[in-house]
Rosetta silent file (secondary structure, phi, psi, omega in degrees, C-alpha in Angstrom):
SEQUENCE: MNQTTSGNQTYGDDDVFLSVAEIILIMADISLIIIIAVGNSLTVVAVARYRRLQSTNNVMIAALAIGDLIMGLVYTPTKIMYSTWPDLFASRVPCISYIFNTHFSSFCAVFGISMLSIERGYAVSFPYHYHSVMTIRRSVVLSLCAFAVIICLNLPMLVGFDHYSGQDCYAPAIFPNAYLRTLIAVGVTVLILGFVAFVRVLVAEFRRQKFSNILSGQQLKQQISSVRCRLMCAVYVSSLVFWLPHLTYYFYNTFTKQTRNVFVFRILSISDLCSSAVNFFIYGFKNSNFRSAYKRLLGLAKKTSAVTNLEFSTTERQLEVEGDKVYTLKPTCTYSSRHLPVPSS
SCORE:     score description
SCORE:     0.000 S_00000001
   1 L     0.000  149.289 -169.759   -3.148   -8.639  -44.474 S_00000001
   2 L  -126.375  152.014 -166.649   -0.034  -10.187  -46.691 S_00000001
   3 E  -124.773  125.076  174.493    1.651  -13.368  -44.933 S_00000001
   4 E  -125.389  131.780  169.367    4.841  -14.606  -45.569 S_00000001
   5 L   -79.948  163.815 -171.307    5.629  -18.552  -44.370 S_00000001
   6 L  -151.657  118.916  160.839    8.341  -20.739  -42.515 S_00000001
   7 L    45.727 -128.536  144.917    8.563  -23.973  -42.444 S_00000001
   8 L  -119.047   65.695 -166.489    5.624  -24.367  -40.555 S_00000001
   9 L  -150.394  125.995 -133.561    5.018  -21.205  -38.722 S_00000001
  10 L  -104.318   90.469  166.639    2.626  -18.518  -40.893 S_00000001
  11 E  -102.908  143.170 -175.284    3.463  -14.144  -39.671 S_00000001
  12 E   -93.746  173.108 -175.501    1.372  -11.823  -40.726 S_00000001
  13 L   -81.291    7.280  167.337    3.295   -8.084  -41.622 S_00000001
  14 L   -74.150  -66.750 -179.682    0.384   -6.543  -38.898 S_00000001
  15 H   -46.894  -74.227  167.148    1.986   -8.750  -35.800 S_00000001
  16 H   -35.357 -110.941 -161.977    5.933   -7.850  -37.244 S_00000001
  17 H    -8.305  -53.026  160.069    4.914   -3.999  -37.450 S_00000001
  18 H   -65.663  -13.036  164.645    3.703   -4.702  -33.081 S_00000001
  19 H   -94.501    7.538 -179.839    6.442   -6.258  -32.647 S_00000001
  20 L  -111.594   -1.000 -158.206    8.740   -3.627  -33.891 S_00000001
  21 L  -125.591  -21.777  147.806    6.554   -1.001  -32.728 S_00000001
  22 H   -31.408  -80.523  -94.293    6.606   -3.113  -28.969 S_00000001
  23 H  -109.854  -49.096  177.547    9.989   -2.949  -29.010 S_00000001
  24 H   -49.222  -70.489  169.313   10.518    0.989  -29.952 S_00000001
  25 H    16.481  -84.136 -161.376    8.263    1.450  -27.389 S_00000001
  26 H   -86.006  -27.936  170.777    9.826    0.005  -24.411 S_00000001
  27 H   -70.178  -18.053  176.419   13.257    1.284  -25.599 S_00000001
  28 H   -90.215  -28.359 -175.513   11.475    4.929  -25.330 S_00000001
  29 H   -76.701  -82.400 -171.097   10.122    4.507  -21.900 S_00000001
  30 H   -13.635  -83.535 -157.019   14.057    2.895  -20.614 S_00000001
  31 L   -35.313   -8.570 -125.726   15.527    5.785  -22.333 S_00000001
  32 L  -132.823  -78.213 -173.727   12.513    8.049  -20.473 S_00000001
  33 H   -39.111  -73.982 -163.374   13.095    6.174  -16.903 S_00000001
  34 H   -81.670    1.742  158.150   16.709    7.542  -17.109 S_00000001
  35 H   -96.224   -3.369  133.331   16.635   10.605  -17.690 S_00000001
  36 H    36.044 -116.326 -156.098   14.215   10.516  -15.294 S_00000001
  37 H   -89.833  -97.700  161.483   15.479    9.561  -12.921 S_00000001
  38 H    19.074 -103.235 -154.892   19.120   11.821  -13.579 S_00000001
  39 H   -38.538  -47.121 -156.761   17.292   15.084  -14.035 S_00000001
  40 H  -101.649  -18.796 -177.423   14.857   15.427  -11.591 S_00000001
  41 H   -94.918  -10.010  174.094   16.608   13.782   -8.731 S_00000001
  42 L   -87.216  -14.119 -179.675   19.521   16.297   -9.450 S_00000001
  43 L  -121.680   12.118  164.054   17.416   18.880   -9.228 S_00000001
  44 L  -105.547    0.148 -173.947   15.683   17.953   -6.061 S_00000001
  45 H  -104.651  -14.121  168.975   19.274   17.156   -3.897 S_00000001
  46 H   -59.000  -36.938  179.743   20.209   20.752   -6.167 S_00000001
  47 H   -74.165  -57.162 -173.713   17.260   22.490   -4.223 S_00000001
  48 H   -39.746  -53.407 -151.698   18.288   20.425   -0.804 S_00000001
  49 L   -79.085 -101.870 -175.548   22.253   21.403   -1.137 S_00000001
  50 L   -46.625  125.096 -162.243   22.326   24.728   -2.383 S_00000001
  51 L   -89.511   15.997 -126.558   21.360   27.806   -0.172 S_00000001
  52 L  -107.961  -75.156 -174.531   21.537   29.699   -3.546 S_00000001
  53 L   -60.964   -6.500  174.799   18.415   27.479   -4.390 S_00000001
  54 L   -73.505  106.140  167.337   16.273   27.457   -1.240 S_00000001
  55 L  -155.090  164.763 -160.207   13.669   29.797   -1.885 S_00000001
  56 H   -56.957  -22.679 -170.854    9.690   28.837   -1.825 S_00000001
  57 H  -102.734   -1.543  166.433    9.260   28.509   -5.570 S_00000001
  58 H   -96.295   -9.320  153.845   12.363   26.754   -5.827 S_00000001
  59 H   -73.022  -24.359 -164.231   10.402   23.982   -2.790 S_00000001
  60 H   -84.936  -58.091 -165.897    7.118   23.895   -5.322 S_00000001
  61 H   -30.423  -89.303  178.288   10.134   22.989   -8.533 S_00000001
  62 H    -1.808  -70.514 -147.863   11.872   20.280   -5.799 S_00000001
  63 H   -71.054   -6.537 -160.920    8.119   19.156   -5.018 S_00000001
  64 H  -113.967  -67.811  159.939    7.292   18.757   -8.660 S_00000001
  65 H   -25.620  -45.224 -173.636   10.508   17.007   -9.193 S_00000001
  66 H   -72.878  -72.124  177.986    9.431   14.280   -6.976 S_00000001
  67 H   -40.844  -33.019 -177.263    6.422   13.851   -8.766 S_00000001
  68 H   -63.872   -3.858 -142.786    8.519   13.460  -11.855 S_00000001
  69 H   -94.323  -27.761 -149.796   10.697   11.141  -10.244 S_00000001
  70 H   -58.312  -41.419  178.950    7.253    9.355   -9.083 S_00000001
  71 H   -83.773   -5.273  170.431    6.296    8.923  -12.528 S_00000001
  72 H   -55.323  -69.369 -135.270    9.910    7.689  -14.024 S_00000001
  73 H   -84.476  -48.677 -135.613   10.413    5.697  -10.800 S_00000001
  74 L  -126.709  -64.157 -168.121    7.197    4.067  -10.216 S_00000001
  75 H   -89.634   -0.927 -164.810    4.302    4.252  -13.101 S_00000001
  76 H   -87.846  -35.290 -179.404    6.700    3.794  -16.579 S_00000001
  77 H   -82.167   -6.051  153.484    7.748    0.312  -14.817 S_00000001
  78 H   -83.047  -62.155  177.745    4.590   -0.952  -13.976 S_00000001
  79 H   -72.193   12.279 -150.311    3.131   -0.162  -17.174 S_00000001
  80 L  -113.694  -10.221  169.698    5.888   -1.034  -19.436 S_00000001
  81 L  -120.630   -2.295  140.999    5.051   -4.847  -17.330 S_00000001
  82 L  -126.308   35.331  146.031    1.407   -4.834  -18.396 S_00000001
  83 L   -87.044  -12.331  179.793    1.945   -3.854  -21.158 S_00000001
  84 L   -81.314  -59.533 -160.019    4.741   -6.677  -21.734 S_00000001
  85 L  -137.712   61.814 -146.426    3.304   -9.288  -19.554 S_00000001
  86 H   -59.011  -32.773  177.161   -0.547   -8.361  -19.492 S_00000001
  87 H   -98.069   14.651  159.838   -1.198  -11.405  -17.893 S_00000001
  88 H   -68.776    8.964  150.424    0.210  -11.152  -14.720 S_00000001
  89 H  -126.262   47.490  174.479   -2.445   -8.931  -13.737 S_00000001
  90 L   -91.875   12.337  160.923   -5.225  -10.824  -14.371 S_00000001
  91 L  -157.878  141.949 -142.244   -6.106  -10.823  -11.285 S_00000001
  92 L    -6.069  -69.987 -175.504   -7.449   -8.505   -8.664 S_00000001
  93 L   -50.859  -37.102 -179.028   -5.056   -7.600   -6.287 S_00000001
  94 L  -105.656    7.108  135.429   -2.124   -6.940   -9.395 S_00000001
  95 H  -135.426   -7.168  160.426   -4.441   -4.769  -10.604 S_00000001
  96 H   -78.351    7.447 -170.719   -5.782   -2.880   -9.102 S_00000001
  97 H   -76.301  -40.994 -161.929   -2.672   -2.537   -7.308 S_00000001
  98 H  -109.988  -13.228  147.429   -1.132   -0.948  -10.750 S_00000001
  99 L   -90.337  -11.526  169.050   -4.653    1.713  -11.202 S_00000001
 100 H   -97.072  -11.825 -147.252   -3.618    3.168   -7.574 S_00000001
 101 H  -104.292  -27.145 -165.471    0.296    3.250   -8.711 S_00000001
 102 H   -42.590  -71.310 -135.006   -1.317    4.600  -12.628 S_00000001
 103 H   -83.311  -20.718 -155.091   -3.305    7.199  -10.824 S_00000001
 104 H   -66.910  -91.780   71.663   -1.612    8.569   -7.562 S_00000001
 105 H   120.562  -77.136 -168.248    1.817    8.444  -10.318 S_00000001
 106 H   -61.173  -23.270 -158.020   -0.777   11.308  -12.525 S_00000001
 107 H   -93.498  -81.200 -157.679   -2.536   13.698   -9.294 S_00000001
 108 H    -6.041  -75.830 -160.797    1.708   13.687   -8.162 S_00000001
 109 H   -50.705  -46.066 -168.412    2.436   15.613  -11.674 S_00000001
 110 H   -66.275  -23.989  106.911   -1.366   17.334  -12.381 S_00000001
 111 H    10.954  -77.148 -170.762   -0.383   18.599   -8.696 S_00000001
 112 H   -50.968  -70.193 -179.172    3.036   19.220   -9.004 S_00000001
 113 H   -59.980  -27.263  167.555    2.874   21.408  -11.721 S_00000001
 114 H   -49.687  -64.017  148.076   -0.549   22.966  -10.706 S_00000001
 115 H   -18.001  -68.979  177.389    0.843   24.142   -7.583 S_00000001
 116 H   -71.866    3.164  178.435    3.842   25.908   -9.081 S_00000001
 117 H  -106.232  -35.496 -160.370    1.839   27.996  -11.151 S_00000001
 118 H   -78.977  -35.621 -139.071   -0.683   28.652   -8.351 S_00000001
 119 H  -113.053  -32.443  137.389    2.577   29.963   -5.992 S_00000001
 120 H  -101.068   22.341  136.673    3.353   32.873   -8.839 S_00000001
 121 H   -25.080  -86.860  141.472    0.277   33.049   -9.402 S_00000001
 122 L     3.920  -55.379 -157.319    0.351   34.379   -5.297 S_00000001
 123 L   -84.936  -50.097  178.335    3.733   36.121   -5.936 S_00000001
 124 L  -115.713   48.947 -169.942    2.348   38.073   -8.081 S_00000001
 125 L  -122.849  -38.462  168.007   -1.161   39.140   -7.532 S_00000001
 126 L  -104.627   23.330 -161.357   -0.013   39.649   -3.654 S_00000001
 127 H   -17.962  -67.182 -158.746    3.248   40.521   -3.744 S_00000001
 128 H   -75.614  -10.330  121.212    3.657   41.888   -0.642 S_00000001
 129 H    -7.072  -83.982  170.993    1.484   39.293    1.072 S_00000001
 130 H   -56.716  -43.990  172.205    3.354   36.941   -0.096 S_00000001
 131 L  -117.119   19.031  142.180    6.636   37.188    1.465 S_00000001
 132 L  -122.210   38.068 -155.071    5.443   38.074    4.366 S_00000001
 133 L  -128.941 -106.568  172.832    3.203   35.109    4.330 S_00000001
 134 L   -60.666  160.648 -157.709    5.354   32.222    2.934 S_00000001
 135 L  -142.898  170.161 -168.850    8.443   30.912    3.976 S_00000001
 136 L   -88.542   -8.140  171.255   10.337   27.975    2.497 S_00000001
 137 H   -53.852  -77.315 -171.000    8.860   26.006    5.816 S_00000001
 138 H   -77.832   45.185  172.547    5.672   26.664    4.935 S_00000001
 139 H  -123.072  -29.099  171.158    5.823   25.593    1.094 S_00000001
 140 H   -51.087  -42.813 -147.044    7.465   22.545    2.681 S_00000001
 141 H   -61.689  -47.538 -154.699    4.061   22.381    4.810 S_00000001
 142 H   -51.775  -77.317 -175.956    2.178   22.404    1.237 S_00000001
 143 H   -58.778  -40.568  127.606    3.597   20.770   -0.579 S_00000001
 144 H    15.455  -91.671 -174.646    3.313   17.649    2.280 S_00000001
 145 H  -102.164   -1.328  148.619    0.330   17.605    2.511 S_00000001
 146 H   -33.148  -33.870 -160.336   -0.676   18.023   -1.329 S_00000001
 147 H   -99.927  -32.927  171.912    1.088   14.351   -1.015 S_00000001
 148 H   -86.025  -53.665 -174.330   -1.429   13.259    2.047 S_00000001
 149 H   -59.276  -26.810  142.033   -4.365   14.626   -0.371 S_00000001
 150 H   -27.086  -53.138 -164.440   -3.115   12.389   -3.574 S_00000001
 151 H   -81.479  -46.183 -179.035   -3.345    9.581   -1.077 S_00000001
 152 L  -106.111  138.949  -29.757   -6.602    9.526    0.213 S_00000001
 153 L   -20.038    0.717  156.259   -8.301   10.341   -2.787 S_00000001
 154 L  -108.175  -33.247 -150.912   -6.646    7.318   -4.298 S_00000001
 155 H   -53.781  -38.097  167.934   -6.771    5.147   -1.452 S_00000001
 156 H   -17.863  -44.850 -155.359  -10.770    4.200   -1.898 S_00000001
 157 H   -64.725  -57.704 -173.014   -9.263    2.241   -5.062 S_00000001
 158 H   -47.296  -40.660 -156.365   -7.013   -0.382   -2.203 S_00000001
 159 H  -152.485   60.287  141.002  -10.166   -1.158   -0.369 S_00000001
 160 L    94.330   22.818 -177.866  -12.685   -3.519   -2.343 S_00000001
 161 L   -57.249  -28.040 -138.780  -14.483   -0.139   -4.026 S_00000001
 162 L   -95.290  177.582  160.939  -13.915   -1.608   -7.059 S_00000001
 163 L  -127.346   69.333 -160.846  -16.004   -4.617   -9.192 S_00000001
 164 L   -70.154  142.407  141.788  -12.790   -5.805  -11.180 S_00000001
 165 L   -70.175  -28.343 -143.725  -14.946   -9.183  -13.859 S_00000001
 166 L   115.453  -39.827 -155.044  -11.368  -10.288  -14.740 S_00000001
 167 L  -114.418  -43.649 -143.388  -11.489   -9.524  -18.349 S_00000001
 168 L  -131.762   94.853 -152.108  -10.574   -5.542  -18.902 S_00000001
 169 L  -102.181  117.557  161.109   -8.677   -4.076  -15.867 S_00000001
 170 L  -124.091  177.826  174.761   -8.851   -0.275  -16.506 S_00000001
 171 H   -67.119  -95.488  172.898  -10.365    2.205  -14.284 S_00000001
 172 H   -62.125   34.310  160.603  -13.382    3.151  -15.908 S_00000001
 173 H  -115.130   -8.000  178.249  -14.601    0.184  -16.651 S_00000001
 174 H  -100.861   -7.180 -173.916  -13.986   -1.398  -12.759 S_00000001
 175 L   -92.779   95.961 -164.134  -14.425    1.447  -10.977 S_00000001
 176 L   -32.900  159.009 -160.257  -17.912    3.163   -9.885 S_00000001
 177 H   -92.425  -36.485  158.897  -18.877    6.276  -12.137 S_00000001
 178 H   -43.359  -59.321  175.086  -19.319    8.675   -8.886 S_00000001
 179 H   -44.459  -60.496 -128.949  -15.388    7.834   -7.713 S_00000001
 180 H   -63.838  -52.938  151.375  -14.313    8.168  -10.820 S_00000001
 181 H   -36.127  -41.269 -168.139  -16.269   11.985  -11.904 S_00000001
 182 H   -80.536  -23.884  117.980  -15.278   12.702   -8.620 S_00000001
 183 H    40.793 -110.616  146.195  -11.637   12.127   -9.670 S_00000001
 184 H   -21.851 -104.462 -160.981  -12.162   14.243  -12.295 S_00000001
 185 L   -81.846   28.837  173.328  -13.283   16.831  -10.514 S_00000001
 186 L   -75.437  -87.417 -159.016  -10.837   17.438   -7.903 S_00000001
 187 L   -29.042  -74.531 -102.953   -8.135   16.805  -10.623 S_00000001
 188 L  -122.304  -18.463  161.721   -9.750   19.161  -13.709 S_00000001
 189 H   -99.272  -10.464  178.735  -10.204   22.025  -10.893 S_00000001
 190 H   -68.688 -117.340 -142.238   -6.982   21.886   -9.543 S_00000001
 191 H   -14.559  -32.418  140.286   -5.894   22.414  -13.365 S_00000001
 192 H   -36.366  -42.826  175.947   -8.250   24.844  -13.390 S_00000001
 193 H   -86.840  -49.743  116.621   -6.713   27.120  -10.667 S_00000001
 194 H    17.946  -50.262 -171.236   -3.251   26.069  -12.127 S_00000001
 195 H   -80.961  -76.083 -176.838   -4.230   27.277  -15.951 S_00000001
 196 H   -32.331  -59.127 -167.674   -5.791   30.672  -14.084 S_00000001
 197 H   -18.703  -82.197 -177.195   -2.362   31.130  -12.322 S_00000001
 198 H   -39.979  -45.450  148.638   -0.913   31.118  -15.158 S_00000001
 199 H   -47.215  -71.503 -170.113   -2.854   33.296  -17.490 S_00000001
 200 H   -68.335   -3.855  169.084   -2.146   35.916  -14.770 S_00000001
 201 H   -87.117  -21.631  173.017    1.302   35.701  -14.775 S_00000001
 202 H   -78.191   -4.446  155.768    1.474   35.776  -18.469 S_00000001
 203 H   -74.213  -63.972  168.370   -0.495   39.139  -18.226 S_00000001
 204 H   -33.204  -40.612 -167.324    1.809   40.358  -15.492 S_00000001
 205 H   -93.454    0.213 -162.508    4.932   39.737  -17.548 S_00000001
 206 H  -104.212  -16.213  158.713    3.530   40.974  -20.460 S_00000001
 207 H   -77.403  -40.054  177.143    3.034   44.008  -18.370 S_00000001
 208 L   -44.851  154.610  143.251    6.338   44.579  -17.223 S_00000001
 209 L  -121.525 -132.435  177.356    8.815   46.450  -18.134 S_00000001
 210 L  -124.090  135.116   94.140   12.390   45.845  -19.100 S_00000001
 211 L    40.098   89.935  170.609   15.049   46.507  -17.257 S_00000001
 212 L   -90.604 -137.603  174.594   18.202   47.999  -17.427 S_00000001
 213 L  -109.015   19.747 -168.749   21.406   45.797  -15.846 S_00000001
 214 E  -137.536  104.025  179.093   22.110   47.976  -13.272 S_00000001
 215 L   -95.580  137.806 -170.414   19.182   47.734  -10.739 S_00000001
 216 L   -74.333 -179.738  178.639   17.839   49.650   -7.036 S_00000001
 217 H   -68.971  -52.892 -168.324   16.986   47.083   -4.845 S_00000001
 218 H   -66.879  -43.851  154.326   13.191   47.339   -5.394 S_00000001
 219 H   -20.184  -65.560 -178.601   13.728   46.560   -8.884 S_00000001
 220 H   -74.853  -20.636  168.432   15.586   43.875   -8.659 S_00000001
 221 H   -80.379  -51.702  167.815   13.551   41.828   -6.332 S_00000001
 222 H   -38.733  -41.198  173.041   10.661   42.568   -9.191 S_00000001
 223 H   -77.795  -44.823  155.134   13.234   40.900  -11.555 S_00000001
 224 L   -61.332    3.876  138.989   14.119   38.074  -10.021 S_00000001
 225 L   -57.672  -65.329  178.116   10.181   37.415   -9.634 S_00000001
 226 H   -20.425  -48.979 -105.371   10.420   37.741  -13.458 S_00000001
 227 H  -123.109  -26.336  176.083   12.968   36.019  -13.985 S_00000001
 228 H   -91.884  -11.512 -149.199   11.074   32.754  -11.802 S_00000001
 229 H  -122.071  -55.779 -162.108    7.519   33.747  -13.411 S_00000001
 230 H   -64.969  -24.981  -86.636    9.227   33.061  -17.015 S_00000001
 231 H  -136.020  -49.545 -166.847   10.849   29.817  -15.396 S_00000001
 232 H   -51.676  -65.364 -164.040    7.261   28.958  -14.204 S_00000001
 233 H   -90.337   11.975  137.401    5.313   29.435  -17.434 S_00000001
 234 H   -32.449  -84.586 -167.118    8.586   27.288  -19.553 S_00000001
 235 H   -36.998  -77.394 -132.037    7.587   24.367  -17.311 S_00000001
 236 H   -59.114  -25.513  178.770    3.967   25.029  -17.289 S_00000001
 237 H   -63.997  -90.317 -107.597    3.427   24.800  -21.646 S_00000001
 238 H   -74.157  -25.889  169.405    5.477   22.172  -22.190 S_00000001
 239 H   -97.472   26.632  156.408    3.562   20.015  -19.627 S_00000001
 240 L   -57.374  -70.130  172.748    0.299   21.536  -21.098 S_00000001
 241 L   -42.558  -61.744 -161.003    1.349   20.193  -24.406 S_00000001
 242 L   -94.082   28.152  170.869    2.204   16.735  -23.206 S_00000001
 243 L  -132.836  -39.316  170.909   -0.184   16.046  -21.146 S_00000001
 244 H   -46.043  -20.908 -175.940   -3.505   17.538  -23.206 S_00000001
 245 H   -89.471  -10.819 -165.564   -3.714   14.446  -25.236 S_00000001
 246 H   -72.156  -55.195 -137.138   -3.493   12.065  -22.407 S_00000001
 247 H   -69.328   -8.618  178.558   -5.798   13.771  -20.489 S_00000001
 248 H  -119.468   14.944  151.990   -8.924   14.096  -22.608 S_00000001
 249 H   -54.954  -49.415 -129.247   -8.329   10.776  -24.234 S_00000001
 250 H   -80.873  -83.255 -171.760   -8.258    9.574  -20.646 S_00000001
 251 H   -64.535    2.665  159.210  -12.141   11.487  -19.934 S_00000001
 252 H   -68.876  -67.610  156.994  -13.786   10.868  -23.556 S_00000001
 253 H   -20.499  -92.400 -157.324  -13.030    6.833  -21.752 S_00000001
 254 H   -71.182    5.460 -177.734  -14.650    7.896  -19.161 S_00000001
 255 H  -113.260   -4.066  175.834  -17.561    8.978  -19.964 S_00000001
 256 H  -110.780  -19.792 -157.745  -18.457    7.106  -23.050 S_00000001
 257 L    22.768   64.107  171.734  -16.939    3.929  -21.696 S_00000001
 258 L   -94.384 -165.671 -147.624  -15.536    3.052  -24.448 S_00000001
 259 L   -96.872  157.154  157.026  -12.746    0.306  -24.949 S_00000001
 260 L   -96.810  171.764 -170.784   -9.388    2.129  -24.978 S_00000001
 261 L  -101.759  121.569 -153.103   -7.076    1.354  -27.545 S_00000001
 262 H   -80.489  -65.390 -167.409   -3.709   -0.438  -26.022 S_00000001
 263 H   -70.719  -26.145 -175.582   -0.989    0.894  -28.866 S_00000001
 264 H   -70.916  -45.143 -166.874   -2.738    4.872  -28.724 S_00000001
 265 H   -58.693  -37.600  164.665   -2.682    4.453  -24.771 S_00000001
 266 H   -44.262  -65.725  161.260    0.927    3.447  -25.109 S_00000001
 267 H   -76.353    7.122  175.201    1.985    6.114  -27.048 S_00000001
 268 H   -91.101 -136.463 -120.379   -0.224    9.076  -24.856 S_00000001
 269 H   -18.974  -43.885  168.621    2.368    7.862  -22.115 S_00000001
 270 H   -63.077  -66.837 -176.664    5.388    8.259  -23.530 S_00000001
 271 H   -11.738  -89.761 -147.399    3.654   11.711  -24.460 S_00000001
 272 H   -69.351   37.869  133.988    3.065   12.138  -20.536 S_00000001
 273 H   -99.388  -24.513  161.982    7.175   11.113  -19.589 S_00000001
 274 H   -79.649    0.052  174.437    8.338   13.723  -21.845 S_00000001
 275 H   -55.865  -59.916 -104.272    6.063   16.258  -19.416 S_00000001
 276 H  -101.436  -54.895 -171.517    8.577   14.610  -16.377 S_00000001
 277 H   -50.612 -102.022 -164.065   11.729   14.490  -19.012 S_00000001
 278 L  -111.987   83.311  157.731   12.182   17.677  -19.840 S_00000001
 279 L   -80.357   -6.290 -177.033   11.811   19.361  -17.290 S_00000001
 280 L   -88.977  -27.747 -178.223   14.860   19.258  -16.173 S_00000001
 281 H   -67.477  -35.710 -165.735   16.450   21.036  -19.633 S_00000001
 282 H   -83.526  -33.451  164.778   13.990   23.824  -19.044 S_00000001
 283 H   -69.384  -54.855 -149.400   15.537   24.482  -15.351 S_00000001
 284 H   -81.617  -47.881 -170.563   18.838   24.058  -16.466 S_00000001
 285 H   -75.393  -60.029 -163.153   18.290   26.898  -19.734 S_00000001
 286 L   -95.796   26.784  175.380   16.145   29.345  -17.410 S_00000001
 287 L  -178.751  138.940 -150.641   18.268   29.578  -14.486 S_00000001
 288 H  -115.231  -60.289  176.517   22.476   29.918  -14.254 S_00000001
 289 H   -13.413  -99.828 -118.884   21.534   28.491  -10.463 S_00000001
 290 H   -70.465  -42.141 -173.033   20.643   25.431  -11.455 S_00000001
 291 H   -36.528  -49.949  169.179   22.450   25.383  -14.769 S_00000001
 292 H   -62.716  -19.083  143.895   25.638   25.518  -11.939 S_00000001
 293 H   -50.568  -86.147  118.513   24.218   23.240   -9.862 S_00000001
 294 H    36.306  -80.635 -167.166   23.858   20.855  -12.010 S_00000001
 295 H   -66.369  -44.854  176.615   27.513   20.974  -13.293 S_00000001
 296 H   -44.975  -32.118  162.969   28.903   20.659   -9.392 S_00000001
 297 H   -76.352  -20.942 -157.619   26.671   17.932   -8.642 S_00000001
 298 H  -112.397  -53.294  179.931   27.700   16.069  -12.058 S_00000001
 299 L   134.446    9.008 -164.210   32.107   17.441  -11.610 S_00000001
 300 L  -102.151   -2.336 -178.504   31.922   19.403  -14.420 S_00000001
 301 L   -90.869  130.810 -170.961   32.127   22.608  -12.903 S_00000001
 302 L  -108.437  172.893 -145.849   35.410   24.383  -12.681 S_00000001
 303 L   -51.681  159.095 -178.169   37.298   25.250   -9.949 S_00000001
 304 L  -156.757  160.276  174.513   37.002   28.858   -9.025 S_00000001
 305 L   -56.097  157.713  146.310   38.619   30.926   -6.477 S_00000001
 306 L   -43.426  120.755  135.353   37.249   31.952   -2.624 S_00000001
 307 L   -91.198  147.178  169.489   35.137   34.805   -2.477 S_00000001
 308 L   -48.424  174.142  150.427   35.153   37.252    0.014 S_00000001
 309 H   -65.641  -66.550  168.729   32.240   38.089    2.123 S_00000001
 310 H    19.805 -105.895  154.443   31.947   40.811    0.254 S_00000001
 311 H    22.349  -91.335 -164.257   31.226   39.010   -2.356 S_00000001
 312 H   -65.643  -32.387 -168.718   29.821   36.152   -1.554 S_00000001
 313 H   -50.576  -48.611 -171.895   26.648   38.411    0.574 S_00000001
 314 H   -70.185  -30.952  178.928   26.069   40.260   -2.820 S_00000001
 315 H   -48.748  -56.191 -155.781   26.151   37.032   -4.747 S_00000001
 316 H   -46.568  -61.919  179.872   23.822   35.725   -2.191 S_00000001
 317 H   -34.419  -64.430 -140.998   21.136   38.888   -3.271 S_00000001
 318 H   -97.363  -24.528  172.442   21.662   39.528   -6.280 S_00000001
 319 L  -109.014  125.338  154.252   21.726   37.014   -9.121 S_00000001
 320 L   -96.813  138.755  168.423   18.893   35.377  -11.068 S_00000001
 321 L  -137.241  143.086  173.864   19.961   34.629  -14.235 S_00000001
 322 E  -126.497  129.283 -171.258   18.096   33.906  -16.974 S_00000001
 323 L    94.256 -157.710 -178.716   19.694   33.088  -20.335 S_00000001
 324 L  -137.516   17.945  167.461   23.060   34.430  -20.403 S_00000001
 325 E   -99.418  129.435  177.440   21.724   37.839  -19.418 S_00000001
 326 L   -70.047  156.406 -154.455   23.066   39.045  -15.709 S_00000001
 327 L  -154.250   70.416 -179.979   20.726   41.296  -13.872 S_00000001
 328 E   -88.221  135.652  176.353   23.408   43.346  -10.940 S_00000001
 329 L  -101.406  148.957 -178.556   22.824   45.260   -8.081 S_00000001
 330 L   -35.895   97.770  154.679   25.368   48.121   -7.218 S_00000001
 331 L   -22.794  166.337  176.786   27.389   47.041   -4.136 S_00000001
 332 L  -144.935  115.425 -152.776   27.360   48.317   -0.722 S_00000001
 333 L   -93.955   96.971 -156.276   30.326   48.313    0.896 S_00000001
 334 L   -66.835 -115.642 -172.545   29.650   46.335    4.293 S_00000001
 335 L   101.681  153.795 -165.889   32.753   45.491    6.960 S_00000001
 336 L  -102.538  176.470 -166.821   33.364   43.661    9.641 S_00000001
 337 H   -71.954  -77.162 -169.138   35.064   44.939   12.793 S_00000001
 338 H   -31.366   -2.854 -162.636   38.584   43.923   11.835 S_00000001
 339 H  -107.421  -38.867 -172.506   38.420   45.928    8.769 S_00000001
 340 L   -72.302 -179.251 -167.880   37.288   49.054   10.855 S_00000001
 341 L   -83.839  176.250 -157.433   39.839   51.449   11.682 S_00000001
 342 L  -106.749   96.455  152.196   41.374   51.718   15.564 S_00000001
 343 L   -16.787  114.027 -159.011   41.015   54.607   17.163 S_00000001
 344 L  -113.984  126.103 -158.452   44.136   56.867   18.288 S_00000001
 345 L   -40.945    0.000    0.000   44.319   57.514   21.803 S_00000001
């Protein structure tokens, strides 16, 4: 190892490299925190504020955005503190709190993307039953129940279930194998269900025929479902690509009881954060309604004239845009009472 000497201090090339790498990783973390906070906050506010975005599918997207916010605002700051000042986590309480935050945030992200995929798989496999059963209120309840389950799964970490020795603040080293494997079994089961639903949606999309620009009401409903399915597929694939390396590394360390490499762990954690950061851009790119909502919230939308009642009702029913292609429905004229001709006496 090459070394340089200055006065009474000796610096190794490896130490300099690690210091520079640490600075780069921290800057990457901070940048991703900002992107995650802004992008996913806009997504949640858009779904809550604009009626056009209020659907069962978009409620699941909002739930995933909340999970991504937890990843960016809860998990990442504690991870930076743990990597920069590890002495702060030398005692039991900070260590267990850090592990709880890590697992809770990860489960929120895994459950969020899987529930989004399962919701689309359900809509594709049982369309009539889906439209008669799934409502916005029920989708909100399901999302809240998922968060409650995540808390219950990770709550044993906070009740003295560990055997922390003060050496390594890492879950596979301080928690019983049976508990960790139970967590893994639940997480893998949810991931498998989400993946099966994802494959089902892909098969349905490959079989779907192309539609013309002028669609009937039933064809329009199917096309809207297709746009939502493609949006889900894009989000799912990106999440799978970013999360798979870390999941593989974690499962390997859990079952083999290997000591983790902190530098590798930091890089894989940044890959996890990228999954939470890119979803905002996918929503805006794949769906014009989200893109318009983002522009309005950021004050970038152009002012337009007020629409009539007919235009508003037609727009509410028909507009689901993918890319630059707009699918329209021939409007059916409806009149209010003030427009009806008055019969002559």
